[in-house]
Short mmCIF file of C-alpha atoms in Angstrom, two decimals:
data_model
loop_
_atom_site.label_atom_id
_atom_site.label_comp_id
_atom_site.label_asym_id
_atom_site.label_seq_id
_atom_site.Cartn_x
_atom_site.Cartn_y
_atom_site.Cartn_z
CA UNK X 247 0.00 0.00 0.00
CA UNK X 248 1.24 3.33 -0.84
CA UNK X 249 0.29 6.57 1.97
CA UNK X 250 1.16 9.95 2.36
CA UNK X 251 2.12 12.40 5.03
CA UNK X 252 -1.35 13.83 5.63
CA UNK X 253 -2.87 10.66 5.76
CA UNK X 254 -0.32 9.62 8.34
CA UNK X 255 -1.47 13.33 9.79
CA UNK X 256 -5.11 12.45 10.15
CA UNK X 257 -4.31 9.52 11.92
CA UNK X 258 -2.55 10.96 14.56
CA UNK X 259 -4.07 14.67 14.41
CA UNK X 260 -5.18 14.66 18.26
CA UNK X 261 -1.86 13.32 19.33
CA UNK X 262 -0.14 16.30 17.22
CA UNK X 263 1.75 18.88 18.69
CA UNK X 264 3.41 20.48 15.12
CA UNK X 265 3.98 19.30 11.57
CA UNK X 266 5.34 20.58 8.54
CA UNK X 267 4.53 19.21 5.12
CA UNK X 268 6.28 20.86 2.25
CA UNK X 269 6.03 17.81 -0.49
CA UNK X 270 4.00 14.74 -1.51
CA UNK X 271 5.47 11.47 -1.54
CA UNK X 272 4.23 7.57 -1.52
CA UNK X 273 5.13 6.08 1.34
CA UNK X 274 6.25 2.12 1.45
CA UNK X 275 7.77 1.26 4.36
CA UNK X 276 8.82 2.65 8.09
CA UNK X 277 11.88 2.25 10.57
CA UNK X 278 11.95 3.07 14.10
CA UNK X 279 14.95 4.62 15.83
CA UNK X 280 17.34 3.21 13.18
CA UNK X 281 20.91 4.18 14.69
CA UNK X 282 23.88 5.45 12.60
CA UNK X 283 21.44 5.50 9.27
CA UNK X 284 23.80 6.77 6.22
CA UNK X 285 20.84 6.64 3.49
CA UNK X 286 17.62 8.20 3.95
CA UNK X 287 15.07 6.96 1.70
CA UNK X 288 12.20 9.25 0.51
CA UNK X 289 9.62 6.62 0.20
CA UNK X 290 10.38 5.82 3.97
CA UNK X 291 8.68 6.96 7.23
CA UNK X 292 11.46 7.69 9.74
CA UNK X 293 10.02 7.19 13.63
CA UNK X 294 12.57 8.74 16.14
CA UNK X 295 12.01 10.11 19.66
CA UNK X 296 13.10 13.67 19.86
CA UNK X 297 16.42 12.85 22.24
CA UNK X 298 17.18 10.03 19.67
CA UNK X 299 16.97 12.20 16.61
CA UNK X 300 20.51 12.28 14.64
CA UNK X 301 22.21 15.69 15.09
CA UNK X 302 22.49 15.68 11.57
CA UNK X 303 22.15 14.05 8.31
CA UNK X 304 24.14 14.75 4.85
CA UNK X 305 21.62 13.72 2.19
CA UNK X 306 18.53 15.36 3.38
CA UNK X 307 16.26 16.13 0.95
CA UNK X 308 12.57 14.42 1.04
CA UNK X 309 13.01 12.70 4.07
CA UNK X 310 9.99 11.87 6.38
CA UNK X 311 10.01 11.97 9.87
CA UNK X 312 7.44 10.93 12.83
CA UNK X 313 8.98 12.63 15.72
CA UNK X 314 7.73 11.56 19.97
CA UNK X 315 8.65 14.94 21.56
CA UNK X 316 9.65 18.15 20.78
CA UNK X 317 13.16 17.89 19.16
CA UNK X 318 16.33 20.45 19.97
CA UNK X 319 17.21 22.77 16.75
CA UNK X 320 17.60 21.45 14.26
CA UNK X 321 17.84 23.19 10.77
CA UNK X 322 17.86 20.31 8.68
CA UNK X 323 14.15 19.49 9.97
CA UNK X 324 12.97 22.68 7.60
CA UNK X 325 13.76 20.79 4.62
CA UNK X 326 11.85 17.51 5.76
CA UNK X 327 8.62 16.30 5.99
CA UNK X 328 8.05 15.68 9.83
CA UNK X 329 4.81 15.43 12.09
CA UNK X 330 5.64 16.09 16.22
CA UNK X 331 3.40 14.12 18.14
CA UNK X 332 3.25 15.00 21.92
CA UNK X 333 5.26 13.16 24.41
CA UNK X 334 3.82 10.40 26.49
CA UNK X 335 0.20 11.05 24.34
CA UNK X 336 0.45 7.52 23.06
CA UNK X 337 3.00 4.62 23.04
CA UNK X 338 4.85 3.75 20.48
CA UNK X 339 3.35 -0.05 20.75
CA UNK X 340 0.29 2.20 19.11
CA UNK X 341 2.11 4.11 17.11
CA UNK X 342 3.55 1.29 15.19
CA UNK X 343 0.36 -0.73 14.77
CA UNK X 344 -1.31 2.19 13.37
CA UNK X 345 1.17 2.64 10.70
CA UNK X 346 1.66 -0.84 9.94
CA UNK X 347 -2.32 -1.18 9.24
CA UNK X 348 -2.10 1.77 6.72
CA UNK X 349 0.53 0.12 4.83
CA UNK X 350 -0.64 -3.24 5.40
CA UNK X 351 -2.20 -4.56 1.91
CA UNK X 352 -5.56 -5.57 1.54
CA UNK X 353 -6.27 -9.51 -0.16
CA UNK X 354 -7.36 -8.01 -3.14
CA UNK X 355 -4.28 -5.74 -3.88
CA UNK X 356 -1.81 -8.09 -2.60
CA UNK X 357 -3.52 -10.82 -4.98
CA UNK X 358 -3.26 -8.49 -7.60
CA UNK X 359 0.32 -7.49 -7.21
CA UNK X 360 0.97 -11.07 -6.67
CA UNK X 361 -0.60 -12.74 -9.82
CA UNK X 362 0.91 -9.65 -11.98
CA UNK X 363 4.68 -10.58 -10.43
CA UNK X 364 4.69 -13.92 -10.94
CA UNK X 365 3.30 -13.12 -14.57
CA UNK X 366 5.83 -10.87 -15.88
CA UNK X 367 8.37 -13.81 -16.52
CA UNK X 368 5.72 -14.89 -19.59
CA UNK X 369 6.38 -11.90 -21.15
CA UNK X 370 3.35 -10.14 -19.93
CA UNK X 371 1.80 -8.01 -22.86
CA UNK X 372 -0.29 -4.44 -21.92
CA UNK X 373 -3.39 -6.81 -22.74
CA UNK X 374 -2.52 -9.26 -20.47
CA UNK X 375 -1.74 -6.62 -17.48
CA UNK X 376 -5.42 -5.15 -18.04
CA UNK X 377 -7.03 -8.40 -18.45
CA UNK X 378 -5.61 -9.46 -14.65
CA UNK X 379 -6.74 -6.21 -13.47
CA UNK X 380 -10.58 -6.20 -14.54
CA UNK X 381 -10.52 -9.51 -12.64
CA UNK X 382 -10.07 -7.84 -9.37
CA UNK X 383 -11.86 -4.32 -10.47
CA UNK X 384 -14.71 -5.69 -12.55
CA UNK X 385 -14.97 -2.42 -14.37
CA UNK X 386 -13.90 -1.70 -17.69
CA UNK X 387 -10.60 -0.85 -18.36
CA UNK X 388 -9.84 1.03 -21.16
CA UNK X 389 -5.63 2.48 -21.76
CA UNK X 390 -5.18 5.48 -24.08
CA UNK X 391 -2.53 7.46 -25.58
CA UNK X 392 -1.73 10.78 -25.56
CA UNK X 393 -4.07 11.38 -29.01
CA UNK X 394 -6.62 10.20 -26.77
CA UNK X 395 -6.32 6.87 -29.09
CA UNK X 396 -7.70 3.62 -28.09
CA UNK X 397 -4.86 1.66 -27.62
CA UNK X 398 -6.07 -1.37 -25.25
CA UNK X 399 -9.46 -1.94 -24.03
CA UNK X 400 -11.15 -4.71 -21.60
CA UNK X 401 -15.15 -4.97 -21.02
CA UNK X 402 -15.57 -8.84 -20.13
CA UNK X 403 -19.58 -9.30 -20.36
CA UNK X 404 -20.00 -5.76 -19.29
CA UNK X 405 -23.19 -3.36 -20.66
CA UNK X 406 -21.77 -0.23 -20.86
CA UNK X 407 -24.53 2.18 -21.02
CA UNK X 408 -22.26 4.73 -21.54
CA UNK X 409 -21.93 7.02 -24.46
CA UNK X 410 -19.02 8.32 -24.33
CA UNK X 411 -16.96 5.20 -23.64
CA UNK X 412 -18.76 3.71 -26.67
CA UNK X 413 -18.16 6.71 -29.21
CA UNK X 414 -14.31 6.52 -28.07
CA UNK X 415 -14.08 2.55 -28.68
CA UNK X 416 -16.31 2.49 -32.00
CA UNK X 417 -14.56 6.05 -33.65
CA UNK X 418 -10.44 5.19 -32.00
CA UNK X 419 -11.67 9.21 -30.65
CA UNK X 420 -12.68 11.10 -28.07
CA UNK X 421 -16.91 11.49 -28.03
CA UNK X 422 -16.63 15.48 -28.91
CA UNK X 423 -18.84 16.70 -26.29
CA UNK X 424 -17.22 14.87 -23.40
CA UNK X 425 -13.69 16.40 -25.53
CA UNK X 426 -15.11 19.84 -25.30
CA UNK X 427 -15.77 20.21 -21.77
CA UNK X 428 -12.46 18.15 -20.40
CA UNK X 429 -10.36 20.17 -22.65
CA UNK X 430 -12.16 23.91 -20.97
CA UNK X 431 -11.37 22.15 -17.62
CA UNK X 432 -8.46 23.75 -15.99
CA UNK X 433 -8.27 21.43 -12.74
CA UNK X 434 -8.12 18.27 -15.35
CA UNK X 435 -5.48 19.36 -17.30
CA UNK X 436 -3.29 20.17 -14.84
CA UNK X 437 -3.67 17.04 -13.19
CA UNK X 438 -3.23 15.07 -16.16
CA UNK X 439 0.50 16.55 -15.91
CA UNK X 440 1.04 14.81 -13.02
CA UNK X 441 2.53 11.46 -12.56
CA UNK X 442 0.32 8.56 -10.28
CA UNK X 443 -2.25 11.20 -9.60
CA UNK X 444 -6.02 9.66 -10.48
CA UNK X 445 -8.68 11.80 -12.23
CA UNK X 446 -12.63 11.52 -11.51
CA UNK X 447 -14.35 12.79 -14.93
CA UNK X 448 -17.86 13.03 -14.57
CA UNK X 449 -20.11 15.38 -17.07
CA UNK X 450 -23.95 15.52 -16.45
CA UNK X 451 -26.02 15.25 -19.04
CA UNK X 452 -23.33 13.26 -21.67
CA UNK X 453 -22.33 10.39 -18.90
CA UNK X 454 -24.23 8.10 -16.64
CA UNK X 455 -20.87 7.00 -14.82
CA UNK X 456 -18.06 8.40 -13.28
CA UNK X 457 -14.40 7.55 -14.81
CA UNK X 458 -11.53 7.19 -13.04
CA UNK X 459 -7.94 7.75 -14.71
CA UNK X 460 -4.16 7.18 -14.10
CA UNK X 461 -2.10 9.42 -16.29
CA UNK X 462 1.55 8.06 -16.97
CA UNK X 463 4.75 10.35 -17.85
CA UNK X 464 7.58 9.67 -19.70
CA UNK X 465 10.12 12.16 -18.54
CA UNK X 466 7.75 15.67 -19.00
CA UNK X 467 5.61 14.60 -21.27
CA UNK X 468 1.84 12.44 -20.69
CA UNK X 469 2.20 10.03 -23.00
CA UNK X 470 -1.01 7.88 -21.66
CA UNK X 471 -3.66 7.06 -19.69
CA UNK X 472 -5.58 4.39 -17.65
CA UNK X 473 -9.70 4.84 -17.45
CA UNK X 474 -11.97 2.74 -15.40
CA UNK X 475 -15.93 3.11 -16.07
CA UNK X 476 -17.45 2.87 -12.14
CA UNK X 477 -20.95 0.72 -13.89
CA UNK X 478 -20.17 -2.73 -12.10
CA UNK X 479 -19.31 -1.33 -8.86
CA UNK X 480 -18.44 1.54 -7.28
CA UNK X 481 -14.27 2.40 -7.18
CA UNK X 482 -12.75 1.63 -4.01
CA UNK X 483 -9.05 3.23 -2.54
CA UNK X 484 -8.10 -0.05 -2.68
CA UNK X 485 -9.28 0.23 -6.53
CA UNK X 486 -6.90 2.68 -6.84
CA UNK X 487 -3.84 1.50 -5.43
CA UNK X 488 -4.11 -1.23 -8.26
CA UNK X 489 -4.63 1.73 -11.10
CA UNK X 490 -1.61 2.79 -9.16
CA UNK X 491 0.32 -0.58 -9.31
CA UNK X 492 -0.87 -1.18 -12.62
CA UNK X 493 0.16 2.31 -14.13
CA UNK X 494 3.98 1.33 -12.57
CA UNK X 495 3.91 -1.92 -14.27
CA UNK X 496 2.91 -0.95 -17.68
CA UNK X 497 4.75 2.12 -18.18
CA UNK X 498 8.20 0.45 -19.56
CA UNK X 499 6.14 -1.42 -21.93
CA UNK X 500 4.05 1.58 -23.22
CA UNK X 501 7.75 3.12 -23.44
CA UNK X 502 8.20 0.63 -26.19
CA UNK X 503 5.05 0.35 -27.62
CA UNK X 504 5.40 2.99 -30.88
CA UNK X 505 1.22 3.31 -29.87
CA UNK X 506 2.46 5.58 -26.97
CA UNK X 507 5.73 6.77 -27.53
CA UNK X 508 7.39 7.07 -31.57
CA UNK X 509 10.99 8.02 -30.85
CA UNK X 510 11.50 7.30 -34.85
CA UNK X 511 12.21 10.55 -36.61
CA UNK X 512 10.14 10.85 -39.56
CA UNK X 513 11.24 12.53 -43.03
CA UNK X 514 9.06 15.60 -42.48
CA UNK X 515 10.68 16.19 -39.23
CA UNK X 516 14.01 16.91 -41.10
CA UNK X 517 12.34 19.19 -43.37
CA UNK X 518 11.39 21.02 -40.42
CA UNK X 519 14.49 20.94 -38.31
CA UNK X 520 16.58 22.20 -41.32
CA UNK X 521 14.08 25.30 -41.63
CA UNK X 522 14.44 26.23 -38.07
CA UNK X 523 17.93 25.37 -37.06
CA UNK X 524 19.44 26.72 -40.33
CA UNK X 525 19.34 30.43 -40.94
CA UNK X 526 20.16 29.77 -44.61
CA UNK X 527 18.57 26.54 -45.31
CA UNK X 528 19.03 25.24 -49.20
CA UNK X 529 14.94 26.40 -50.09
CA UNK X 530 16.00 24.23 -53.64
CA UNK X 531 16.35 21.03 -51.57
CA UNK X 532 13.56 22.04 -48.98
CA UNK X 533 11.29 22.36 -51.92
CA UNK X 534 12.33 18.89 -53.36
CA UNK X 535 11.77 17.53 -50.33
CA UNK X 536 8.54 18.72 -49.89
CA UNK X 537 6.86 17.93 -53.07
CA UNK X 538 7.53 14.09 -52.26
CA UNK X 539 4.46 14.84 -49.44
CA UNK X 540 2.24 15.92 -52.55
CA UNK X 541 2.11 19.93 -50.63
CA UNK X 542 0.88 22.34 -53.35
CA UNK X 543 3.86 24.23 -54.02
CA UNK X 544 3.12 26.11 -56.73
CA UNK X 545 2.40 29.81 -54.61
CA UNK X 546 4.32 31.31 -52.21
CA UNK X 547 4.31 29.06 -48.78
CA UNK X 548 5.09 30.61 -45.14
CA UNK X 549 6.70 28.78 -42.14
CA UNK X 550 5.20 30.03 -38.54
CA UNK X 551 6.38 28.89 -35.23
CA UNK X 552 4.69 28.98 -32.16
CA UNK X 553 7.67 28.11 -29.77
CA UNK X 554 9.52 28.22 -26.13
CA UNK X 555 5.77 26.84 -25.23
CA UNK X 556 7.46 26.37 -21.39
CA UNK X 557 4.25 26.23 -20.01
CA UNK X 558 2.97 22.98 -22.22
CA UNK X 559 5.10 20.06 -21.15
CA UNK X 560 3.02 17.49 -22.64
CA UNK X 561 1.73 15.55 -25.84
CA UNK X 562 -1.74 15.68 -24.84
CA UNK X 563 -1.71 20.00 -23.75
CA UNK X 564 0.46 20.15 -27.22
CA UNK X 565 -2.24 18.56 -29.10
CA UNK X 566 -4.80 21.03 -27.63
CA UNK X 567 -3.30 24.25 -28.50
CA UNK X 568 -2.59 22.17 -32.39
CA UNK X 569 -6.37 21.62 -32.50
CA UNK X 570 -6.90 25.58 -31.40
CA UNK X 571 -4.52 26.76 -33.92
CA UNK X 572 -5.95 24.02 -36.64
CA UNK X 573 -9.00 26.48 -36.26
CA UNK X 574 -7.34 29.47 -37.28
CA UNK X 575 -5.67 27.73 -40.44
CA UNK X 576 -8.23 25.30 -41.36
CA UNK X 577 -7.09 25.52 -44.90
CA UNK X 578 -3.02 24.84 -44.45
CA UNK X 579 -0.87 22.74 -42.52
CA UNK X 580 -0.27 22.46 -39.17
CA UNK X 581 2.33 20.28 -37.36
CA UNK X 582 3.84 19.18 -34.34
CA UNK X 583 7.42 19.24 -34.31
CA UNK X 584 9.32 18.75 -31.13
CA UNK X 585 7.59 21.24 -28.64
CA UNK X 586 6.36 23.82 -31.55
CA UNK X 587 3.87 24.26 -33.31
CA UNK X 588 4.68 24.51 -36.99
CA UNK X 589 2.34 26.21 -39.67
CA UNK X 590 2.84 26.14 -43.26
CA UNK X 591 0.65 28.66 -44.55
CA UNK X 592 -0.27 28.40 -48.77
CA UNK X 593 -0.47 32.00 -49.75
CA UNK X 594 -0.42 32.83 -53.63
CA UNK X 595 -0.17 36.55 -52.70
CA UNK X 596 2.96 38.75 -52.03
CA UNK X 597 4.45 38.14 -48.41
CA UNK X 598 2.73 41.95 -47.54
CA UNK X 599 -0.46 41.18 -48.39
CA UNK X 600 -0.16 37.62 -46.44
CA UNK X 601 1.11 39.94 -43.44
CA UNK X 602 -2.10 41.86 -43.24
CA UNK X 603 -4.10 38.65 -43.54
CA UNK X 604 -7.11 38.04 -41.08
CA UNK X 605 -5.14 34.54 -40.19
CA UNK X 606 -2.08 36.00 -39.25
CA UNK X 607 -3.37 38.71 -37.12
CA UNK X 608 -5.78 36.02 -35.37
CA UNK X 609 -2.37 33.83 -35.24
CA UNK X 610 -0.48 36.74 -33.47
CA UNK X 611 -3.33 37.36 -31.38
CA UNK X 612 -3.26 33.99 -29.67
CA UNK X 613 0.31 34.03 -29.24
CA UNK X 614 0.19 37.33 -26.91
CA UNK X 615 -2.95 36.63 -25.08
CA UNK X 616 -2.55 32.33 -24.95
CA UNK X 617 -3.49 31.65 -21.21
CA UNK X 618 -0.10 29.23 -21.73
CA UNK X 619 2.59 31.04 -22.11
CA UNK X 620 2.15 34.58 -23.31
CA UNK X 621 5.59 36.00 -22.63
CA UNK X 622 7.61 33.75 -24.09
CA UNK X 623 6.04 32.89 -27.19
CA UNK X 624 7.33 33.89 -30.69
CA UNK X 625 6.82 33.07 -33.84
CA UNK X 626 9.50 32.56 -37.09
CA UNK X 627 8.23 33.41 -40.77
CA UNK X 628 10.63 32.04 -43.30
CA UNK X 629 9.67 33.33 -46.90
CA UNK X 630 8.69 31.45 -49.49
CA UNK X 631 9.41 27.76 -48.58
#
């Protein structure tokens, strides 16, 4: 079982004297008064009394500390996670057992974890992972990449009943509707960018269940996602902790898996680094290159960058703000190319009158006032292509 500081906090709020929580982490395990410790491990819970704390430690960052007793000075307690609990206000016989039944697993996760384990040495495919799971969830399962492609999807004998579950199966898309409203919300997004963290999507009126998802990160960037439909039953914390487990297991497959992650560098993607990386790029060879993708290149074309896009630090944000500028230049081509977004605009007119064009002013307008990154972007013309 993984746990937190606060919920370590809630457990022993009336026995608190102070705390101080300055960063999340999953807890796994706990020691107790561990003398002459050289290695502090950030996914452990440290129990000291104050008069056994050490006087100081070398490699403290994200360390967690239970403290019995109000500790001397000590500086090195400001960058740590640490909860005071008053002296004599319980024993530490308590203590212990109270911690040991939050990390204790339940039958059905330690099954879980179990069966997947002992699986992995058949070379356990992403199907097979999900398949294990909806045994112990018994809700549909269904993993996506960050496209919002279908990559993997489990129902058993499941009904669905649900709309927008069956629209994103049937179509390999997201039901537009449902697309619309996740995509406004703010709150989703953001937690999307984090790694572990489980989203609960529910939109009245399109869905008649809630859906719980684990996004997964490779380095900075989403590059998918585990849903559950809540129609069988409803999602325990338990339920969770296997999304959790599960999300952990499969992400060095999905790193693999060219439905996730395509580190192959395709032949447009040359085309573009040479126009942006060069300040003199050969436009005769740029030209050749492009007419092998059938672009009309018979009037003048424009390259526009939207770049240094700090604030969007995944696939799935960068594929919003494509879709938003797709709108502006419905008529051209519009790319993804590293972290930019890359327009090649068709214009048969003179560079000037392409300049004044309603497109480019509504391009220039959503690069200053983009609730993303507004300083920081620019844009690069390169004329004609």
């Amino acid at each position: 079982m993984y746990i937190n500081m606060n919920e370590i906090l809630d457990k022993f709020s009336q026995f608190t004297l102070s705390y101080k929580i300055s960063f999340d982490t999953e807890i796994v395990n706990f020691k107790f008064s561990t003398k002459n410790l050289q290695n502090y491990s950030p996914y452990c819970l440290y129990i000291f009394r104050a008069n056994k704390l050490p006087k100081e430690i070398f490699n403290y960052d994200k360390i967690n500390f239970l403290i019995i007793g109000e500790p001397q000075d000590l500086p090195y307690l400001d960058r740590c996670n640490y909860i005071i609990l008053k002296e004599n206000s319980i024993s530490i016989f308590d203590i212990i057992k109270i911690i040991q039944s939050l990390l204790n697993f339940d039958d059905a996760l330690s099954s879980f974890k179990e069966k997947l384990f002992y699986s992995i040495k058949d070379d356990l495919s992403i199907s097979n992972m999900i398949s294990i799971a909806f045994e112990y969830l018994n809700n549909p399962i269904m993993v996506l990449n960050s496209k919002y492609e279908t990559c993997y999807f489990e129902l058993g004998k499941t009904v669905l009943n649900e709309p927008v579950w069956e629209f994103q199966i049937k179509n390999n898309r997201p039901h537009p509707e449902y697309s619309l409203k996740y995509n406004k919300s703010i709150e989703n997004r953001l937690i999307a960018e984090s790694s572990y963290n489980h989203i609960v999507t529910f939109f009245e009126g399109i869905m008649n269940h809630r859906e719980i998802a684990i996004p997964i990160k490779h380095i900075d960037f989403s590059i998918g996602r585990i849903c559950v439909l809540e129609v069988n039953r409803k999602i325990t914390q338990s339920d969770i902790h296997i999304l959790k487990t599960l999300a952990k297991m499969m992400y060095p497959l999905m790193v693999c898996d060219k439905k996730f992650l395509n580190l192959e560098t395709s032949k447009l993607d040359s085309v573009f680094s040479n126009l942006l990386n060069n300040p003199k790029p050969n436009m005769l060879l740029i030209r050749k290159k492009l007419s092998n993708f059938k672009f009309n290149l018979d009037s003048n074309m424009y390259l526009l960058c939207l770049c240094d896009l700090d604030n969007i630090n995944s696939k799935s944000k960068i594929n919003y703000v494509k879709q938003m500028v797709q709108g502006i230049f419905e008529k051209h081509y519009v790319f993804i190319f590293e972290q930019n977004i890359i327009v090649l605009y068709n214009n048969k007119n003179s560079f000037d009158y392409f300049n004044k064009g309603d497109e480019y002013k509504e391009f220039i307008e959503f690069i200053q006032t983009t609730h993303y990154q507004s300083e920081s972007a620019s844009y690069l013309t390169v004329s004609p292509v």
